[in-house]
Short mmCIF file of C-alpha atoms and ligand atoms in Angstrom, two decimals:
data_model
loop_
_atom_site.label_atom_id
_atom_site.label_comp_id
_atom_site.label_asym_id
_atom_site.label_seq_id
_atom_site.Cartn_x
_atom_site.Cartn_y
_atom_site.Cartn_z
CA MET A 1311 -0.09 0.10 0.12
CA ALA A 1312 0.79 3.57 -0.62
CA THR A 1313 2.21 5.47 2.14
CA GLY A 1314 1.78 8.76 -0.06
CA GLY A 1315 1.29 11.02 2.87
CA SER A 1316 2.45 14.75 2.29
CA ALA A 1317 6.16 15.40 3.85
CA HIS A 1318 4.65 17.77 6.49
CA SER A 1319 1.78 16.63 8.41
CA PRO A 1320 -1.36 19.38 8.13
CA ASP A 1321 -2.43 17.57 11.56
CA ASP A 1322 -1.45 20.20 13.86
CA SER A 1323 -3.97 20.71 16.12
CA GLY A 1324 -5.28 17.43 17.20
CA GLY A 1325 -6.78 15.64 14.12
CA LEU A 1326 -7.75 15.92 11.03
CA VAL A 1327 -11.54 15.81 10.26
CA LEU A 1328 -13.70 14.08 7.64
CA VAL A 1329 -16.49 16.29 6.61
CA LEU A 1330 -19.38 14.70 4.73
CA ASN A 1331 -22.28 16.21 3.27
CA SER A 1332 -24.69 13.35 2.28
CA GLY A 1333 -27.29 14.10 0.05
CA SER A 1334 -30.43 12.20 -1.54
CA SER A 1335 -28.09 11.06 -4.38
CA SER A 1336 -24.83 11.95 -3.48
CA VAL A 1337 -21.92 12.01 -1.03
CA LYS A 1338 -19.83 14.96 -0.79
CA PHE A 1339 -16.59 14.69 1.59
CA ALA A 1340 -13.63 16.40 2.75
CA VAL A 1341 -10.71 15.32 4.91
CA LEU A 1342 -9.02 18.75 6.21
CA ALA A 1343 -7.23 20.39 8.98
CA PRO A 1344 -9.38 22.42 10.96
CA ALA A 1345 -6.76 25.19 11.90
CA SER A 1346 -5.29 25.77 8.40
CA GLY A 1347 -8.08 24.25 6.18
CA GLU A 1348 -5.62 22.16 4.29
CA ARG A 1349 -7.16 19.69 2.55
CA VAL A 1350 -5.66 15.94 2.37
CA LEU A 1351 -8.76 14.11 0.47
CA ALA A 1352 -12.03 15.16 -0.94
CA GLY A 1353 -13.90 14.00 -3.70
CA MET A 1354 -17.83 12.73 -4.30
CA ALA A 1355 -20.00 9.95 -5.13
CA ASP A 1356 -23.29 10.22 -7.14
CA LYS A 1357 -25.80 7.79 -8.18
CA VAL A 1358 -25.96 7.14 -4.51
CA GLY A 1359 -28.41 4.60 -4.01
CA THR A 1360 -28.15 2.84 -7.68
CA PRO A 1361 -25.51 0.10 -8.64
CA GLU A 1362 -24.05 2.97 -10.80
CA THR A 1363 -22.80 4.67 -7.91
CA GLU A 1364 -19.33 6.23 -8.87
CA LEU A 1365 -16.72 7.36 -6.35
CA ARG A 1366 -14.37 10.49 -7.20
CA VAL A 1367 -11.61 10.51 -4.87
CA ARG A 1368 -8.95 13.56 -5.08
CA ARG A 1369 -5.80 13.20 -2.82
CA TYR A 1370 -4.09 16.32 -2.84
CA PRO A 1371 -2.39 17.95 -4.40
CA ASP A 1372 -3.52 16.22 -7.82
CA HIS A 1373 -4.04 12.42 -7.35
CA VAL A 1374 -7.19 11.63 -8.56
CA VAL A 1375 -8.87 8.04 -8.60
CA THR A 1376 -12.59 7.16 -9.70
CA GLU A 1377 -14.41 3.75 -8.72
CA GLN A 1378 -17.37 2.39 -9.31
CA LEU A 1379 -19.36 1.04 -6.41
CA PRO A 1380 -22.13 -1.59 -7.16
CA ASP A 1381 -23.12 -1.68 -3.55
CA GLY A 1382 -24.29 1.88 -3.85
CA SER A 1383 -25.11 2.11 -0.16
CA TYR A 1384 -24.23 5.12 1.92
CA ARG A 1385 -22.44 2.82 4.19
CA ALA A 1386 -20.69 1.12 0.90
CA VAL A 1387 -19.69 4.86 -0.23
CA ILE A 1388 -18.40 5.92 3.08
CA SER A 1389 -16.50 2.52 3.78
CA ARG A 1390 -14.42 3.06 0.65
CA ILE A 1391 -13.75 7.21 1.46
CA LEU A 1392 -12.41 5.58 4.96
CA GLY A 1393 -10.61 3.13 3.14
CA HIS A 1394 -8.45 6.22 1.29
CA LEU A 1395 -7.29 7.40 4.44
CA PRO A 1396 -4.12 5.37 5.08
CA GLU A 1397 -2.99 6.05 1.65
CA ALA A 1398 -3.43 9.51 2.57
CA GLY A 1399 -1.09 9.10 5.41
CA LEU A 1400 -3.67 9.03 7.98
CA GLY A 1401 -3.17 6.33 10.85
CA THR A 1402 -5.84 5.18 13.23
CA ALA A 1403 -5.70 6.84 16.80
CA GLU A 1404 -4.49 3.79 17.91
CA ASP A 1405 -1.89 2.38 15.66
CA ARG A 1406 -0.41 5.57 14.49
CA GLU A 1407 3.12 6.74 14.78
CA PRO A 1408 4.44 9.52 16.51
CA GLY A 1409 3.80 13.19 14.40
CA GLN A 1410 1.57 11.03 11.90
CA ALA A 1411 -2.03 12.58 11.28
CA HIS A 1412 -5.23 11.16 12.62
CA LEU A 1413 -8.77 11.25 12.09
CA ALA A 1414 -10.15 13.17 15.03
CA GLY A 1415 -13.74 13.20 14.13
CA ALA A 1416 -16.72 13.41 11.51
CA GLY A 1417 -18.85 16.61 10.93
CA HIS A 1418 -21.95 16.13 8.96
CA ARG A 1419 -24.18 18.67 7.05
CA VAL A 1420 -27.53 18.41 8.30
CA VAL A 1421 -30.22 20.35 6.36
CA HIS A 1422 -32.94 20.83 9.06
CA GLY A 1423 -32.77 21.05 12.81
CA GLY A 1424 -36.04 22.52 13.17
CA GLU A 1425 -36.66 24.43 16.41
CA ARG A 1426 -34.76 22.01 18.37
CA PHE A 1427 -30.86 22.52 17.03
CA THR A 1428 -29.76 26.04 17.76
CA ALA A 1429 -25.80 25.19 17.28
CA SER A 1430 -23.75 22.10 16.15
CA VAL A 1431 -23.97 19.19 18.67
CA LEU A 1432 -21.92 15.92 19.07
CA VAL A 1433 -24.10 13.04 18.08
CA ASP A 1434 -25.62 10.77 19.89
CA ASP A 1435 -28.69 8.52 20.31
CA GLU A 1436 -30.89 11.31 21.76
CA VAL A 1437 -29.48 13.66 18.74
CA VAL A 1438 -30.07 10.79 16.09
CA ALA A 1439 -33.91 10.60 17.36
CA ALA A 1440 -34.62 14.57 17.15
CA ILE A 1441 -33.04 14.77 13.70
CA ARG A 1442 -35.31 11.74 12.38
CA ALA A 1443 -37.90 13.83 14.28
CA SER A 1444 -37.22 16.60 12.08
CA SER A 1445 -37.16 14.65 9.00
CA HIS A 1446 -40.95 16.25 7.82
CA LEU A 1447 -39.47 19.37 7.44
CA ALA A 1448 -36.72 18.22 4.80
CA PRO A 1449 -37.80 15.04 3.75
CA LEU A 1450 -35.37 14.38 1.04
CA HIS A 1451 -32.28 15.81 2.73
CA ASN A 1452 -32.29 14.75 6.62
CA PRO A 1453 -32.69 10.96 5.98
CA ALA A 1454 -29.79 10.75 3.50
CA ASN A 1455 -27.69 12.98 6.22
CA LEU A 1456 -29.06 10.61 8.61
CA ALA A 1457 -27.61 7.50 6.50
CA GLY A 1458 -24.38 9.44 6.47
CA ILE A 1459 -24.07 9.46 10.36
CA GLU A 1460 -25.39 5.96 10.77
CA ALA A 1461 -22.96 4.62 8.35
CA VAL A 1462 -19.96 6.03 9.94
CA ARG A 1463 -21.36 4.78 13.36
CA ALA A 1464 -21.57 1.23 11.99
CA LEU A 1465 -18.07 1.65 10.55
CA ARG A 1466 -16.11 3.77 13.06
CA PRO A 1467 -18.12 3.25 16.43
CA ASP A 1468 -15.24 5.22 18.36
CA LEU A 1469 -14.88 7.91 16.29
CA PRO A 1470 -16.87 11.12 17.79
CA GLN A 1471 -19.14 12.88 15.18
CA VAL A 1472 -20.78 16.14 15.17
CA ALA A 1473 -23.83 17.54 13.33
CA VAL A 1474 -23.88 20.91 11.75
CA PHE A 1475 -27.37 22.43 11.18
CA ASP A 1476 -28.29 24.59 7.80
CA THR A 1477 -30.89 26.53 9.85
CA ALA A 1478 -29.29 26.99 13.43
CA PHE A 1479 -27.97 29.97 12.97
CA HIS A 1480 -30.83 31.46 11.92
CA GLN A 1481 -32.92 30.30 15.13
CA THR A 1482 -31.85 33.88 16.60
CA MET A 1483 -34.29 35.63 14.21
CA PRO A 1484 -37.23 37.15 16.12
CA PRO A 1485 -40.92 36.01 15.74
CA ARG A 1486 -41.84 39.12 13.44
CA ALA A 1487 -39.27 37.72 11.23
CA PHE A 1488 -39.67 34.10 11.58
CA ARG A 1489 -43.71 33.78 11.75
CA TYR A 1490 -45.98 33.82 8.44
CA ALA A 1491 -49.25 35.28 8.76
CA VAL A 1492 -51.24 32.04 9.12
CA PRO A 1493 -53.60 30.23 11.57
CA GLU A 1494 -51.50 29.87 14.71
CA GLU A 1495 -52.42 25.98 14.54
CA TRP A 1496 -50.40 25.64 11.54
CA TYR A 1497 -47.20 26.89 13.84
CA THR A 1498 -47.94 25.13 16.79
CA ARG A 1499 -49.14 22.00 15.53
CA TYR A 1500 -47.15 21.56 11.99
CA GLY A 1501 -44.04 23.86 12.66
CA VAL A 1502 -45.03 25.93 9.43
CA ARG A 1503 -42.58 29.18 9.92
CA ARG A 1504 -39.48 30.59 8.37
CA TYR A 1505 -36.12 28.57 9.07
CA GLY A 1506 -33.84 30.07 6.77
CA PHE A 1507 -30.80 28.03 5.31
CA HIS A 1508 -26.95 28.44 4.43
CA GLY A 1509 -26.57 29.13 8.03
CA THR A 1510 -23.20 27.30 8.18
CA SER A 1511 -22.06 29.64 5.31
CA TYR A 1512 -23.60 33.04 6.92
CA ARG A 1513 -21.56 31.92 10.03
CA PHE A 1514 -18.30 31.42 8.20
CA VAL A 1515 -18.70 34.47 5.87
CA SER A 1516 -20.00 37.28 8.95
CA GLU A 1517 -16.79 36.15 10.99
CA ARG A 1518 -14.19 36.27 8.01
CA ALA A 1519 -16.12 39.57 6.81
CA ALA A 1520 -15.47 41.03 10.84
CA ALA A 1521 -11.56 39.92 10.50
CA LEU A 1522 -11.42 41.73 6.92
CA LEU A 1523 -12.69 44.90 8.31
CA GLY A 1524 -10.76 44.95 11.22
CA ARG A 1525 -13.31 45.23 13.28
CA PRO A 1526 -15.65 43.09 16.00
CA LEU A 1527 -18.29 41.45 15.02
CA ALA A 1528 -20.33 43.01 18.10
CA GLY A 1529 -21.36 46.31 16.78
CA LEU A 1530 -21.28 44.96 12.58
CA ARG A 1531 -24.36 45.53 11.01
CA LEU A 1532 -23.75 42.89 7.48
CA VAL A 1533 -26.30 42.00 4.83
CA ILE A 1534 -24.72 38.89 3.40
CA ALA A 1535 -25.80 37.26 -0.46
CA HIS A 1536 -24.86 33.65 -0.35
CA LEU A 1537 -25.53 33.46 -4.19
CA GLY A 1538 -25.04 29.58 -5.49
CA ASN A 1539 -27.02 27.04 -6.83
CA GLY A 1540 -29.42 28.07 -3.97
CA CYS A 1541 -29.43 31.54 -3.28
CA SER A 1542 -30.22 33.61 0.24
CA VAL A 1543 -29.73 36.55 1.72
CA ALA A 1544 -29.58 37.36 5.71
CA ALA A 1545 -29.36 40.02 8.02
CA VAL A 1546 -26.82 39.59 10.61
CA ARG A 1547 -26.60 42.01 13.46
CA ASP A 1548 -24.16 41.64 16.08
CA GLY A 1549 -22.48 38.19 14.84
CA VAL A 1550 -26.17 36.58 15.16
CA SER A 1551 -29.07 36.29 12.38
CA VAL A 1552 -32.09 38.67 12.66
CA ASP A 1553 -33.63 38.03 9.12
CA THR A 1554 -33.30 35.78 5.96
CA THR A 1555 -35.26 35.41 2.75
CA MET A 1556 -35.97 31.61 2.76
CA GLY A 1557 -38.40 29.95 4.71
CA LEU A 1558 -40.04 26.46 5.70
CA THR A 1559 -38.03 25.37 2.82
CA PRO A 1560 -35.36 26.39 0.45
CA LEU A 1561 -37.76 27.67 -2.10
CA GLU A 1562 -38.77 30.95 -0.42
CA GLY A 1563 -37.08 34.20 -1.53
CA LEU A 1564 -34.55 35.07 -4.36
CA VAL A 1565 -34.50 33.49 -7.83
CA MET A 1566 -32.40 30.84 -7.92
CA GLY A 1567 -30.59 28.40 -10.62
CA THR A 1568 -33.85 26.05 -10.90
CA ARG A 1569 -36.12 27.30 -8.15
CA SER A 1570 -38.49 30.07 -8.33
CA GLY A 1571 -38.27 31.93 -5.06
CA ASP A 1572 -41.20 33.85 -4.18
CA VAL A 1573 -44.31 33.30 -6.30
CA ASP A 1574 -47.72 34.44 -5.24
CA PRO A 1575 -48.98 31.40 -2.88
CA GLY A 1576 -52.41 31.73 -5.08
CA VAL A 1577 -50.45 30.17 -7.92
CA PHE A 1578 -51.18 26.99 -6.46
CA ALA A 1579 -54.80 27.11 -6.38
CA PHE A 1580 -54.78 28.85 -9.64
CA LEU A 1581 -52.89 26.49 -11.77
CA ALA A 1582 -54.69 23.53 -9.99
CA GLY A 1583 -57.95 24.71 -11.62
CA ARG A 1584 -56.59 26.05 -14.84
CA ALA A 1585 -54.09 23.48 -15.72
CA GLY A 1586 -54.99 20.38 -13.78
CA LEU A 1587 -51.79 20.13 -12.07
CA ALA A 1588 -51.27 18.44 -9.20
CA ILE A 1589 -49.49 19.94 -5.81
CA ASP A 1590 -46.30 17.69 -5.97
CA GLU A 1591 -46.06 18.53 -9.91
CA LEU A 1592 -46.26 22.17 -9.15
CA ASP A 1593 -43.71 21.80 -6.39
CA ARG A 1594 -41.42 19.84 -8.97
CA THR A 1595 -41.90 22.52 -11.19
CA LEU A 1596 -41.03 25.53 -8.85
CA TYR A 1597 -37.82 23.52 -7.20
CA ASN A 1598 -36.29 22.14 -10.67
CA ALA A 1599 -38.00 23.72 -13.74
CA SER A 1600 -38.01 27.50 -12.51
CA GLY A 1601 -35.40 30.00 -11.56
CA LEU A 1602 -32.94 31.31 -13.99
CA LEU A 1603 -33.55 27.94 -16.10
CA GLY A 1604 -37.31 28.79 -16.33
CA LEU A 1605 -36.96 32.29 -17.45
CA SER A 1606 -34.01 31.83 -19.67
CA GLY A 1607 -34.67 28.27 -21.14
CA VAL A 1608 -31.05 28.39 -21.37
CA SER A 1609 -29.57 27.39 -18.48
CA ASN A 1610 -29.70 27.24 -14.55
CA ASP A 1611 -25.93 28.06 -14.36
CA MET A 1612 -25.48 31.79 -14.19
CA ARG A 1613 -22.07 31.95 -16.45
CA THR A 1614 -24.00 30.31 -18.98
CA VAL A 1615 -26.87 33.05 -18.62
CA GLU A 1616 -24.37 35.85 -18.79
CA ALA A 1617 -22.87 34.53 -22.08
CA ALA A 1618 -26.17 34.10 -23.50
CA ALA A 1619 -27.55 37.43 -22.45
CA ALA A 1620 -24.19 39.23 -23.68
CA GLU A 1621 -24.92 37.40 -27.02
CA GLY A 1622 -28.46 39.26 -27.44
CA ASN A 1623 -30.57 36.50 -26.08
CA GLU A 1624 -33.66 38.50 -24.80
CA ARG A 1625 -34.98 35.71 -22.61
CA ALA A 1626 -31.49 35.06 -20.67
CA ARG A 1627 -31.22 39.14 -20.75
CA LEU A 1628 -34.52 39.12 -18.62
CA ALA A 1629 -33.40 35.85 -16.52
CA LEU A 1630 -30.53 38.20 -15.46
CA GLU A 1631 -32.64 41.24 -15.00
CA VAL A 1632 -35.51 39.56 -12.74
CA PHE A 1633 -32.37 37.80 -10.62
CA VAL A 1634 -31.08 41.25 -9.88
CA HIS A 1635 -34.08 42.94 -9.04
CA ARG A 1636 -35.32 40.76 -7.06
CA LEU A 1637 -31.87 40.45 -5.02
CA ALA A 1638 -31.49 44.04 -4.88
CA LYS A 1639 -34.91 44.50 -3.63
CA ALA A 1640 -34.19 41.46 -0.94
CA ILE A 1641 -31.08 43.30 -0.06
CA ALA A 1642 -32.44 46.34 0.93
CA GLY A 1643 -35.45 44.81 2.70
CA MET A 1644 -32.96 43.04 4.82
CA VAL A 1645 -32.04 46.59 5.98
CA VAL A 1646 -35.16 46.43 8.03
CA GLY A 1647 -33.99 44.54 10.49
CA LEU A 1648 -30.53 46.04 11.08
CA GLU A 1649 -31.59 49.59 11.02
CA ARG A 1650 -28.22 50.14 9.41
CA LEU A 1651 -26.06 49.05 6.94
CA ASP A 1652 -22.09 48.79 7.72
CA ALA A 1653 -21.50 46.22 4.94
CA LEU A 1654 -23.35 44.32 2.12
CA VAL A 1655 -21.14 41.02 1.69
CA PHE A 1656 -21.47 38.82 -1.72
CA THR A 1657 -20.33 34.93 -1.30
CA ALA A 1658 -20.78 31.54 -3.26
CA GLY A 1659 -20.42 30.65 -6.75
CA ILE A 1660 -22.33 33.88 -8.26
CA GLY A 1661 -21.63 36.05 -5.38
CA GLU A 1662 -17.62 35.21 -5.50
CA ASN A 1663 -17.27 35.56 -9.41
CA SER A 1664 -20.15 37.61 -11.17
CA ALA A 1665 -18.60 40.93 -11.15
CA LEU A 1666 -21.46 41.69 -13.66
CA VAL A 1667 -24.26 40.87 -10.97
CA ARG A 1668 -22.69 42.42 -8.03
CA SER A 1669 -22.27 45.90 -10.32
CA GLN A 1670 -25.63 45.88 -11.31
CA VAL A 1671 -26.81 45.22 -7.71
CA LEU A 1672 -24.79 48.02 -6.21
CA ALA A 1673 -25.90 50.56 -9.11
CA ARG A 1674 -29.71 49.80 -7.84
CA LEU A 1675 -28.59 50.35 -4.03
CA GLY A 1676 -27.13 53.58 -3.72
CA PHE A 1677 -29.67 54.88 -1.67
CA LEU A 1678 -28.30 52.45 0.94
CA GLY A 1679 -24.84 54.42 0.59
CA LEU A 1680 -23.27 51.65 -1.70
CA ALA A 1681 -21.34 52.03 -4.46
CA GLU A 1682 -18.78 50.18 -6.79
CA ASP A 1683 -15.32 50.69 -7.32
CA ALA A 1684 -15.19 49.01 -10.76
CA GLY A 1685 -11.72 47.84 -10.76
CA ALA A 1686 -11.84 46.10 -7.27
CA ASN A 1687 -14.97 44.77 -8.25
CA GLU A 1688 -13.37 43.23 -11.43
CA ARG A 1689 -10.57 41.71 -9.53
CA HIS A 1690 -13.32 40.31 -6.94
CA GLY A 1691 -11.80 42.49 -4.18
CA ARG A 1692 -8.71 40.10 -3.96
CA ASP A 1693 -6.03 42.91 -3.36
CA THR A 1694 -8.34 45.32 -1.13
CA ARG A 1695 -9.24 42.85 1.76
CA GLY A 1696 -12.62 41.97 -0.24
CA ARG A 1697 -13.55 45.89 -0.47
CA ILE A 1698 -15.52 46.39 -4.05
CA SER A 1699 -16.58 49.99 -2.85
CA PRO A 1700 -14.83 53.11 -2.72
CA ASP A 1701 -13.72 54.64 0.62
CA GLY A 1702 -17.15 55.02 2.58
CA PRO A 1703 -19.08 54.41 5.76
CA VAL A 1704 -21.06 51.59 3.74
CA VAL A 1705 -18.72 48.89 2.51
CA ALA A 1706 -19.47 46.53 -0.07
CA MET A 1707 -17.21 43.43 -0.27
CA VAL A 1708 -16.49 40.04 -1.64
CA VAL A 1709 -15.68 37.05 0.93
CA PRO A 1710 -15.55 33.46 -0.29
CA THR A 1711 -17.09 31.20 1.77
CA ASP A 1712 -15.94 27.74 2.99
CA GLU A 1713 -18.86 25.43 4.84
CA GLU A 1714 -16.62 22.23 4.66
CA LEU A 1715 -14.08 24.25 7.11
CA MET A 1716 -17.26 25.48 9.28
CA ILE A 1717 -17.89 21.99 9.95
CA ALA A 1718 -14.57 21.12 10.66
CA ARG A 1719 -13.96 23.60 12.97
CA ASP A 1720 -17.06 23.05 14.75
CA THR A 1721 -16.16 19.04 14.73
CA ALA A 1722 -12.88 19.61 16.26
CA ARG A 1723 -14.28 22.15 18.84
CA LEU A 1724 -16.73 19.96 20.22
CA THR A 1725 -14.79 16.58 19.85
CA LEU A 1726 -12.11 18.07 21.92
CA ASN A 1727 -13.99 19.34 24.87
CA ARG A 1728 -16.39 16.29 24.77
CA PRO A 1729 -16.90 14.45 28.03
CA ARG A 1730 -14.85 11.18 28.08
P1 ADP B 2959 -23.47 25.07 -4.78
O1 ADP B 2959 -24.77 26.21 -4.21
O2 ADP B 2959 -23.92 24.51 -5.68
O3 ADP B 2959 -22.28 25.07 -3.99
P2 ADP B 2959 -22.13 27.03 -6.09
O4 ADP B 2959 -21.58 27.89 -4.85
O5 ADP B 2959 -20.67 26.87 -6.82
O6 ADP B 2959 -23.13 25.90 -5.99
O7 ADP B 2959 -22.46 28.16 -7.28
C1 ADP B 2959 -22.70 27.89 -8.48
C2 ADP B 2959 -23.26 29.27 -9.31
O8 ADP B 2959 -22.19 29.93 -9.46
C3 ADP B 2959 -23.86 28.61 -10.85
O9 ADP B 2959 -24.70 29.63 -10.97
C4 ADP B 2959 -22.72 29.41 -11.48
O10 ADP B 2959 -22.95 29.44 -12.73
C5 ADP B 2959 -22.29 30.42 -10.61
N1 ADP B 2959 -20.54 30.93 -10.93
C6 ADP B 2959 -19.60 30.12 -10.96
N2 ADP B 2959 -18.54 30.95 -11.55
C7 ADP B 2959 -19.22 31.95 -11.79
C8 ADP B 2959 -18.74 33.07 -12.73
N3 ADP B 2959 -17.56 33.37 -13.31
N4 ADP B 2959 -19.53 33.80 -13.48
C9 ADP B 2959 -20.88 33.74 -12.71
N5 ADP B 2959 -21.18 32.87 -12.37
C10 ADP B 2959 -20.48 31.92 -11.78
#
């Protein structure tokens, strides 16, 4: 067996962390050092749950292998991922040599923590039961997240595990921001309220933005736009979430790659009557065939939509316009919960890379004191500590997110401090 561990050990803080994002048909993973963020292994399995499951593993810096896994269960996938640890230079806690890296814990992304989870937690039987009890809120995601946790438990019963929830960061929202104006019983009986998502990203980005601005989080009032395949905006005041655009599900709010974001809830009754569409068909369409894809007819991918718009495609141009208009409106709306804006932060695929979207959003928000430094924006704020606005009291900035690193840090912290 190859001993291909790196010449130096990135394991300088009590061990590396396996971060797992077990989705409904894919498993993404990374093995990284929580202090530095240095990756040792990363990869993804897709078509999980089918005999065509394929696992791609990258051993840093650039060794890539692809494996077919006819037993496409979560357990088989995670077993293979763990099987790659020795060749990446990791020993188990028991057999490792002095100075050799080892795995300190596994951190799992869990989509929905309901009202029960307000922070990341060490996994035990009670936590597993509570995640299961929240599954009706995220029927596609939570059972898959749990399958990942159960697989690691079965394969490495002694490895501490941590659950990190997309919703937890938003549990600080006040009722005026999280309640819907629907009958009380919908909330008390069924949990119908706004939860919000992308919390792990917001937590990472708000800390990083404060560091880049050289100001403590306490006292900072940020609007953060997380613009990936899913898009949302959050208002972060003194380091806590006070409002966000996603709601009971990740369908509410902004225009996204394939998701509609806000539509008139009356559309359900209207189309059920006019087109004879069933609820699940309407739901699927709003999730998978709407957003940039539905508007442009070209793609769900912002790069492709931007390119088509630049070539004169009218529908792509309109898709961009709607995307930007709705985003600017949402950002302005978030300032209500902040009462003052210190910085607008762009993050995730579109936020970090689309100078065009950022420029168009800033052009619409001059009344909030925002402006664009075109050169800095073109360079994505790389040589200006993220800043893409001219000097002034309200800053616009780009801050790359790293949800895996945030999960790794939570895992390391909770693992080191756990009762033994
Ligand atoms: P996910 O939400 O799946 O993590 P990402 O954060 O990677 O996704 O964001 C994906 C989105 O980012 C896609 O719409 C993609 O087109 C967009 N994106 C990536 N690079 C660019 C770019 N250079 N210009 C415009 N959009 C980009």
